[in-house]
Amino acid sequence: TYAGLLFLPNGNLQCYFLHIAQGDQTVDSLKNAICMSISEDGGNTWSEPEPIVGKGRECWKNQGGKGNIYRSPWPMFLKDGHILVVFARRRLPMGIGGVISADDGKTWSEEFVIRDDANCDDLGYPVGCQIEDGYIFIAYYYTLPDGNNFGGTRHIASTVFKIFS
């Protein structure tokens, strides 16, 4: 679910999606991971899915809670040829994260935190683009504590950041 397509300069299509396992929320290989499949023939056939994220232990502090970890991956092809995938994290600490690939998706960085201050798991669906100065703009819906019911008011938030190689 949450499929997103990326068309690469070499003509390949990549599809990024979440592989949800019903009844079990652990992340293990493909199970509950953000995955990628590749088509080299215009979408007629696709490779077997490969996970591009781990268990989030390498950067997310104070882990805990219930529910699936990942949601709504959004891929971007950056001006320097890297692929960036941003996503929502719906387990403590909740927020927005990312991974990056320098080799057209063959290998991926460790997860990195873009933001981790959400107070409930109702967040996600990032979209974004790279702006002229090399900075990356992403927008997403987010919840912060403001005294309103259900964890706070949902709103559209954004982050601007730069990836340094």
Coordinates of N, CA and C in Angstrom, one line a residue:
T1 N 0.8 -1.2 0.0 CA 0.0 0.0 0.0 C 0.9 1.2 0.0
Y2 N 0.3 2.4 -0.2 CA 1.0 3.7 -0.2 C 2.0 3.7 -1.4
A3 N 1.7 3.2 -2.5 CA 2.6 3.2 -3.6 C 3.0 4.5 -4.2
G4 N 4.2 4.7 -4.5 CA 4.7 5.9 -5.2 C 5.7 5.5 -6.3
L5 N 5.6 6.1 -7.4 CA 6.5 5.8 -8.5 C 7.6 6.9 -8.7
L6 N 8.7 6.4 -9.2 CA 9.8 7.3 -9.5 C 10.4 6.9 -10.9
F7 N 10.5 7.8 -11.8 CA 11.0 7.5 -13.1 C 12.5 8.0 -13.2
L8 N 13.4 7.1 -13.4 CA 14.8 7.5 -13.4 C 15.3 7.9 -14.8
P9 N 16.4 8.7 -14.8 CA 16.9 9.1 -16.1 C 17.3 7.9 -17.0
N10 N 17.6 6.7 -16.5 CA 18.0 5.6 -17.3 C 16.8 4.9 -17.9
G11 N 15.6 5.4 -17.6 CA 14.4 4.8 -18.1 C 13.7 3.8 -17.2
N12 N 14.3 3.4 -16.1 CA 13.7 2.5 -15.2 C 12.6 3.2 -14.4
L13 N 11.6 2.4 -14.0 CA 10.6 2.8 -13.1 C 10.9 2.2 -11.7
Q14 N 10.7 2.9 -10.7 CA 10.8 2.3 -9.3 C 9.5 2.6 -8.6
C15 N 9.0 1.6 -7.9 CA 7.8 1.7 -7.1 C 8.2 1.5 -5.7
Y16 N 7.8 2.5 -4.9 CA 8.1 2.4 -3.4 C 6.7 2.2 -2.7
F17 N 6.7 1.3 -1.7 CA 5.4 1.0 -1.1 C 5.7 0.4 0.3
L18 N 4.6 0.3 1.0 CA 4.7 -0.3 2.4 C 4.1 -1.7 2.3
H19 N 4.8 -2.7 2.8 CA 4.4 -4.1 2.8 C 3.9 -4.4 4.2
I20 N 2.5 -4.4 4.3 CA 1.9 -4.5 5.6 C 1.6 -6.0 5.9
A21 N 2.0 -6.5 7.1 CA 1.7 -7.9 7.5 C 0.6 -7.8 8.5
Q22 N -0.6 -8.3 8.2 CA -1.7 -8.3 9.1 C -1.4 -9.0 10.4
G23 N -1.8 -8.4 11.6 CA -1.7 -9.1 12.8 C -0.3 -9.1 13.5
D24 N 0.7 -8.7 12.8 CA 2.1 -8.7 13.4 C 2.7 -7.4 13.0
Q25 N 3.2 -6.6 14.0 CA 3.7 -5.2 13.7 C 5.2 -5.1 13.7
T26 N 5.9 -6.3 13.8 CA 7.3 -6.2 13.8 C 7.8 -5.9 12.4
V27 N 9.0 -5.3 12.3 CA 9.6 -5.1 11.0 C 10.7 -6.2 10.8
D28 N 10.6 -7.0 9.8 CA 11.6 -8.0 9.6 C 11.6 -8.3 8.1
S29 N 12.7 -8.0 7.4 CA 12.9 -8.2 6.0 C 11.8 -7.4 5.3
L30 N 10.9 -8.1 4.5 CA 9.8 -7.4 3.8 C 8.7 -7.0 4.8
K31 N 8.5 -7.8 5.8 CA 7.4 -7.6 6.7 C 7.3 -6.2 7.3
N32 N 6.3 -5.5 7.0 CA 6.0 -4.1 7.6 C 7.1 -3.1 7.2
A33 N 7.9 -3.4 6.1 CA 8.9 -2.5 5.7 C 8.5 -1.6 4.5
I34 N 9.2 -0.5 4.3 CA 9.1 0.2 3.1 C 10.0 -0.5 2.1
C35 N 9.4 -0.9 0.9 CA 10.0 -1.7 -0.1 C 10.1 -1.0 -1.4
M36 N 10.9 -1.5 -2.3 CA 11.0 -1.0 -3.7 C 11.0 -2.1 -4.6
S37 N 10.4 -2.0 -5.8 CA 10.4 -2.9 -6.9 C 10.8 -2.0 -8.1
I38 N 11.5 -2.7 -9.1 CA 12.0 -2.0 -10.3 C 11.4 -2.6 -11.5
S39 N 11.1 -1.8 -12.5 CA 10.6 -2.2 -13.8 C 11.6 -1.6 -14.8
E40 N 12.1 -2.5 -15.7 CA 13.0 -2.1 -16.7 C 12.4 -2.1 -18.1
D41 N 11.0 -2.3 -18.1 CA 10.3 -2.5 -19.4 C 9.0 -1.6 -19.3
G42 N 9.1 -0.5 -18.8 CA 8.0 0.4 -18.8 C 6.8 0.0 -17.9
G43 N 7.0 -0.8 -16.9 CA 6.0 -1.2 -16.0 C 5.3 -2.5 -16.4
N44 N 5.8 -3.2 -17.4 CA 5.1 -4.5 -17.8 C 5.5 -5.6 -16.8
T45 N 6.7 -5.6 -16.3 CA 7.1 -6.6 -15.3 C 7.9 -5.9 -14.2
W46 N 7.9 -6.5 -13.0 CA 8.6 -5.8 -11.9 C 9.4 -6.8 -11.1
S47 N 10.5 -6.3 -10.6 CA 11.4 -7.2 -9.7 C 10.7 -7.6 -8.4
E48 N 11.2 -8.5 -7.8 CA 10.7 -8.9 -6.4 C 11.0 -7.7 -5.5
P49 N 10.1 -7.4 -4.6 CA 10.3 -6.3 -3.7 C 11.5 -6.5 -2.8
E50 N 12.2 -5.4 -2.5 CA 13.4 -5.4 -1.6 C 13.1 -4.3 -0.5
P51 N 13.4 -4.6 0.8 CA 13.2 -3.6 1.8 C 14.3 -2.5 1.7
I52 N 13.9 -1.3 2.0 CA 14.9 -0.2 1.9 C 15.1 0.4 3.3
V53 N 14.3 0.0 4.3 CA 14.5 0.5 5.7 C 14.7 -0.6 6.6
G54 N 15.3 -0.3 7.8 CA 15.5 -1.3 8.8 C 14.5 -1.2 9.9
K55 N 14.9 -1.4 11.1 CA 13.9 -1.4 12.2 C 13.9 0.0 12.9
G56 N 14.6 1.0 12.3 CA 14.6 2.3 12.9 C 15.4 2.5 14.1
R57 N 16.2 1.5 14.5 CA 16.9 1.6 15.8 C 18.2 2.4 15.7
E58 N 18.6 2.7 14.5 CA 19.9 3.4 14.4 C 19.8 4.9 14.6
C59 N 18.6 5.4 14.6 CA 18.5 6.9 14.8 C 17.4 7.4 15.7
W60 N 16.4 6.5 15.9 CA 15.2 7.0 16.6 C 15.4 6.6 18.1
K61 N 15.4 7.6 18.9 CA 15.6 7.4 20.3 C 14.3 7.0 21.0
N62 N 14.4 6.4 22.2 CA 13.2 6.2 23.1 C 12.1 5.4 22.3
Q63 N 12.5 4.3 21.7 CA 11.5 3.6 20.9 C 10.5 2.9 21.7
G64 N 9.3 2.8 21.2 CA 8.3 2.0 21.9 C 6.9 2.3 21.3
G65 N 5.9 1.7 21.9 CA 4.6 1.9 21.4 C 4.1 0.8 20.6
K66 N 2.9 0.9 20.2 CA 2.3 -0.2 19.3 C 1.9 0.5 18.0
G67 N 1.6 -0.4 17.0 CA 1.2 0.1 15.7 C 2.4 -0.1 14.7
N68 N 2.0 -0.1 13.4 CA 3.0 -0.2 12.4 C 3.9 1.0 12.5
I69 N 5.2 0.8 12.2 CA 6.2 1.9 12.3 C 6.1 2.8 11.1
Y70 N 6.1 2.3 9.9 CA 6.3 3.1 8.7 C 4.9 3.4 8.0
R71 N 4.9 4.5 7.3 CA 3.8 4.9 6.5 C 4.2 5.8 5.4
S72 N 3.5 5.8 4.3 CA 3.5 6.7 3.2 C 4.9 7.2 2.7
P73 N 5.6 6.3 2.1 CA 6.9 6.7 1.5 C 6.7 7.6 0.3
W74 N 7.6 8.6 0.2 CA 7.6 9.6 -1.0 C 9.0 9.6 -1.6
P75 N 9.2 9.1 -2.8 CA 10.5 9.1 -3.4 C 10.7 10.4 -4.2
M76 N 12.0 10.9 -4.2 CA 12.4 12.0 -5.0 C 13.8 11.8 -5.6
F77 N 13.9 12.1 -6.9 CA 15.2 12.1 -7.5 C 15.9 13.4 -7.4
L78 N 17.0 13.5 -6.7 CA 17.6 14.8 -6.5 C 18.6 15.2 -7.6
K79 N 18.9 16.5 -7.6 CA 19.7 17.0 -8.7 C 21.1 16.4 -8.8
D80 N 21.6 15.9 -7.7 CA 22.9 15.3 -7.7 C 22.9 13.8 -8.1
G81 N 21.7 13.3 -8.4 CA 21.6 11.9 -8.8 C 21.2 11.0 -7.7
H82 N 21.2 11.4 -6.4 CA 20.7 10.6 -5.3 C 19.2 10.4 -5.3
I83 N 18.7 9.4 -4.7 CA 17.3 9.2 -4.5 C 17.1 9.3 -3.0
L84 N 16.1 10.2 -2.7 CA 15.7 10.4 -1.3 C 14.3 9.8 -1.2
V85 N 14.0 9.1 -0.1 CA 12.7 8.6 0.2 C 12.4 9.1 1.6
V86 N 11.3 9.9 1.8 CA 10.9 10.4 3.1 C 9.6 9.6 3.4
F87 N 9.4 9.5 4.7 CA 8.3 8.7 5.2 C 7.8 9.1 6.6
A88 N 6.7 8.6 7.0 CA 6.2 8.9 8.3 C 6.6 7.7 9.2
R89 N 6.8 8.0 10.5 CA 7.1 7.0 11.5 C 6.0 7.2 12.5
R90 N 5.2 6.1 12.7 CA 4.0 6.1 13.5 C 4.2 5.3 14.8
R91 N 5.4 5.2 15.3 CA 5.7 4.6 16.6 C 6.6 5.5 17.3
L92 N 6.5 5.6 18.6 CA 7.4 6.5 19.4 C 8.9 6.2 19.1
P93 N 9.6 7.3 18.9 CA 9.2 8.7 18.8 C 8.6 8.9 17.4
M94 N 7.5 9.5 17.3 CA 6.7 9.7 16.0 C 7.2 10.9 15.3
G95 N 7.3 10.8 14.0 CA 7.7 11.9 13.2 C 7.9 11.6 11.7
I96 N 8.9 12.3 11.1 CA 9.2 12.1 9.7 C 10.6 11.7 9.6
G97 N 10.9 10.7 8.7 CA 12.3 10.3 8.5 C 12.6 10.1 7.1
G98 N 13.8 9.7 6.8 CA 14.2 9.5 5.4 C 15.4 8.5 5.3
V99 N 15.6 8.0 4.1 CA 16.7 7.2 3.6 C 17.2 7.8 2.3
I100 N 18.4 7.5 2.0 CA 19.0 8.1 0.7 C 19.8 7.0 0.0
S101 N 19.8 7.0 -1.3 CA 20.6 6.1 -2.1 C 21.4 6.9 -3.1
A102 N 22.7 6.5 -3.2 CA 23.6 7.1 -4.2 C 23.8 6.3 -5.4
D103 N 23.2 5.1 -5.5 CA 23.4 4.2 -6.6 C 22.1 3.6 -7.2
D104 N 21.2 4.5 -7.4 CA 19.9 4.2 -8.1 C 19.1 3.1 -7.3
G105 N 19.3 3.1 -6.0 CA 18.5 2.2 -5.2 C 19.1 0.8 -4.9
K106 N 20.3 0.6 -5.3 CA 21.0 -0.7 -5.0 C 21.3 -0.8 -3.5
T107 N 21.7 0.3 -2.9 CA 22.0 0.3 -1.4 C 21.4 1.6 -0.9
W108 N 21.1 1.5 0.5 CA 20.4 2.6 1.1 C 21.2 3.0 2.4
S109 N 21.1 4.3 2.7 CA 21.6 4.8 4.0 C 20.9 4.2 5.2
E110 N 21.4 4.4 6.3 CA 20.6 4.2 7.5 C 19.5 5.3 7.6
E111 N 18.5 5.0 8.3 CA 17.4 6.0 8.4 C 17.9 7.2 9.1
F112 N 17.4 8.3 8.8 CA 17.7 9.6 9.5 C 16.4 10.3 9.9
V113 N 16.5 11.0 11.0 CA 15.4 11.8 11.5 C 15.3 13.1 10.9
I114 N 14.1 13.5 10.4 CA 13.9 14.8 9.9 C 13.1 15.6 11.0
R115 N 12.2 14.9 11.6 CA 11.5 15.5 12.7 C 10.9 14.4 13.6
D116 N 11.0 14.5 14.9 CA 10.5 13.5 15.8 C 9.7 14.0 17.0
D117 N 9.0 15.0 16.9 CA 8.3 15.6 18.0 C 6.7 15.5 17.9
A118 N 6.2 14.7 17.1 CA 4.7 14.5 17.0 C 4.3 13.8 18.3
N119 N 3.0 14.1 18.7 CA 2.5 13.6 20.0 C 1.5 12.5 19.7
C120 N 1.1 12.2 18.5 CA 0.3 11.1 18.2 C 0.6 10.5 16.9
D121 N 0.1 9.3 16.6 CA 0.5 8.7 15.3 C -0.3 9.1 14.1
D122 N -1.2 10.1 14.3 CA -1.9 10.6 13.1 C -1.1 11.6 12.4
L123 N -0.3 11.2 11.5 CA 0.7 12.0 10.8 C 1.1 11.3 9.5
G124 N 1.7 12.1 8.6 CA 2.3 11.4 7.5 C 2.0 12.0 6.1
Y125 N 2.1 11.2 5.1 CA 1.8 11.5 3.7 C 2.7 12.7 3.2
P126 N 4.1 12.6 3.5 CA 4.9 13.6 3.0 C 5.0 13.7 1.5
V127 N 5.1 14.9 1.0 CA 5.4 15.2 -0.4 C 6.5 16.2 -0.4
G128 N 7.2 16.3 -1.5 CA 8.3 17.3 -1.5 C 9.0 17.5 -2.8
C129 N 9.9 18.4 -2.8 CA 10.7 18.7 -4.0 C 12.0 19.3 -3.6
Q130 N 13.0 19.3 -4.5 CA 14.2 20.0 -4.2 C 14.2 21.4 -4.9
I131 N 14.5 22.4 -4.1 CA 14.5 23.7 -4.7 C 15.8 24.1 -5.2
E132 N 15.9 25.2 -5.9 CA 17.1 25.6 -6.7 C 18.4 25.6 -5.9
D133 N 18.4 26.0 -4.7 CA 19.6 26.1 -3.9 C 20.1 24.8 -3.3
G134 N 19.4 23.7 -3.7 CA 19.8 22.4 -3.2 C 19.1 21.9 -2.0
Y135 N 18.3 22.8 -1.4 CA 17.6 22.5 -0.2 C 16.3 21.7 -0.6
I136 N 15.9 20.9 0.3 CA 14.7 20.0 0.1 C 13.6 20.5 0.9
F137 N 12.4 20.7 0.3 CA 11.2 21.1 0.9 C 10.3 19.9 1.0
I138 N 9.8 19.6 2.2 CA 8.7 18.6 2.3 C 7.6 19.1 3.1
A139 N 6.4 18.7 2.8 CA 5.2 19.1 3.5 C 4.5 17.8 3.9
Y140 N 3.7 17.8 5.0 CA 3.1 16.6 5.5 C 2.1 17.0 6.5
Y141 N 1.2 16.1 6.9 CA 0.2 16.5 7.9 C 0.8 16.0 9.3
Y142 N 0.5 16.7 10.3 CA 1.3 16.5 11.6 C 0.3 16.9 12.8
T143 N 0.7 16.5 13.9 CA -0.1 16.8 15.1 C 0.9 17.1 16.3
L144 N 0.6 18.3 16.9 CA 1.4 18.7 18.0 C 0.4 19.0 19.2
P145 N 0.8 18.9 20.4 CA -0.1 19.2 21.5 C -0.5 20.6 21.6
D146 N -1.8 20.9 21.6 CA -2.2 22.3 21.7 C -3.5 22.4 22.5
G147 N -3.8 21.3 23.3 CA -4.9 21.3 24.1 C -6.2 20.8 23.5
N148 N -6.2 20.6 22.2 CA -7.4 20.1 21.6 C -7.5 18.6 21.7
N149 N -8.7 18.0 21.6 CA -8.9 16.6 21.7 C -8.2 15.8 20.7
F150 N -8.1 14.5 21.0 CA -7.5 13.5 20.1 C -6.0 13.8 19.8
G151 N -5.3 14.3 20.8 CA -3.8 14.5 20.6 C -3.4 15.8 20.1
G152 N -4.4 16.7 19.7 CA -4.0 18.0 19.2 C -4.6 18.2 17.8
T153 N -4.5 19.4 17.3 CA -5.0 19.8 16.0 C -4.1 19.3 14.9
R154 N -4.7 18.6 13.9 CA -4.0 18.2 12.7 C -3.7 19.4 11.9
H155 N -2.6 19.5 11.3 CA -2.3 20.6 10.4 C -1.2 20.3 9.4
I156 N -1.1 21.1 8.4 CA -0.1 20.8 7.4 C 1.2 21.5 7.9
A157 N 2.3 20.8 8.0 CA 3.5 21.3 8.4 C 4.6 21.1 7.3
S158 N 5.7 21.7 7.5 CA 6.8 21.5 6.5 C 8.1 21.6 7.2
T159 N 9.1 21.1 6.4 CA 10.5 21.1 6.9 C 11.3 21.4 5.6
V160 N 12.3 22.2 5.8 CA 13.3 22.5 4.7 C 14.7 22.1 5.3
F161 N 15.4 21.3 4.5 CA 16.7 20.8 5.0 C 17.6 20.5 3.8
K162 N 18.8 20.3 4.1 CA 19.8 20.0 3.0 C 20.5 18.7 3.4
I163 N 20.8 17.9 2.4 CA 21.6 16.7 2.6 C 23.0 17.0 2.2
F164 N 24.0 16.7 3.1 CA 25.4 16.9 2.8 C 26.0 15.6 2.6
S165 N 26.8 15.5 1.5 CA 27.4 14.2 1.1 C 28.7 14.1 1.8

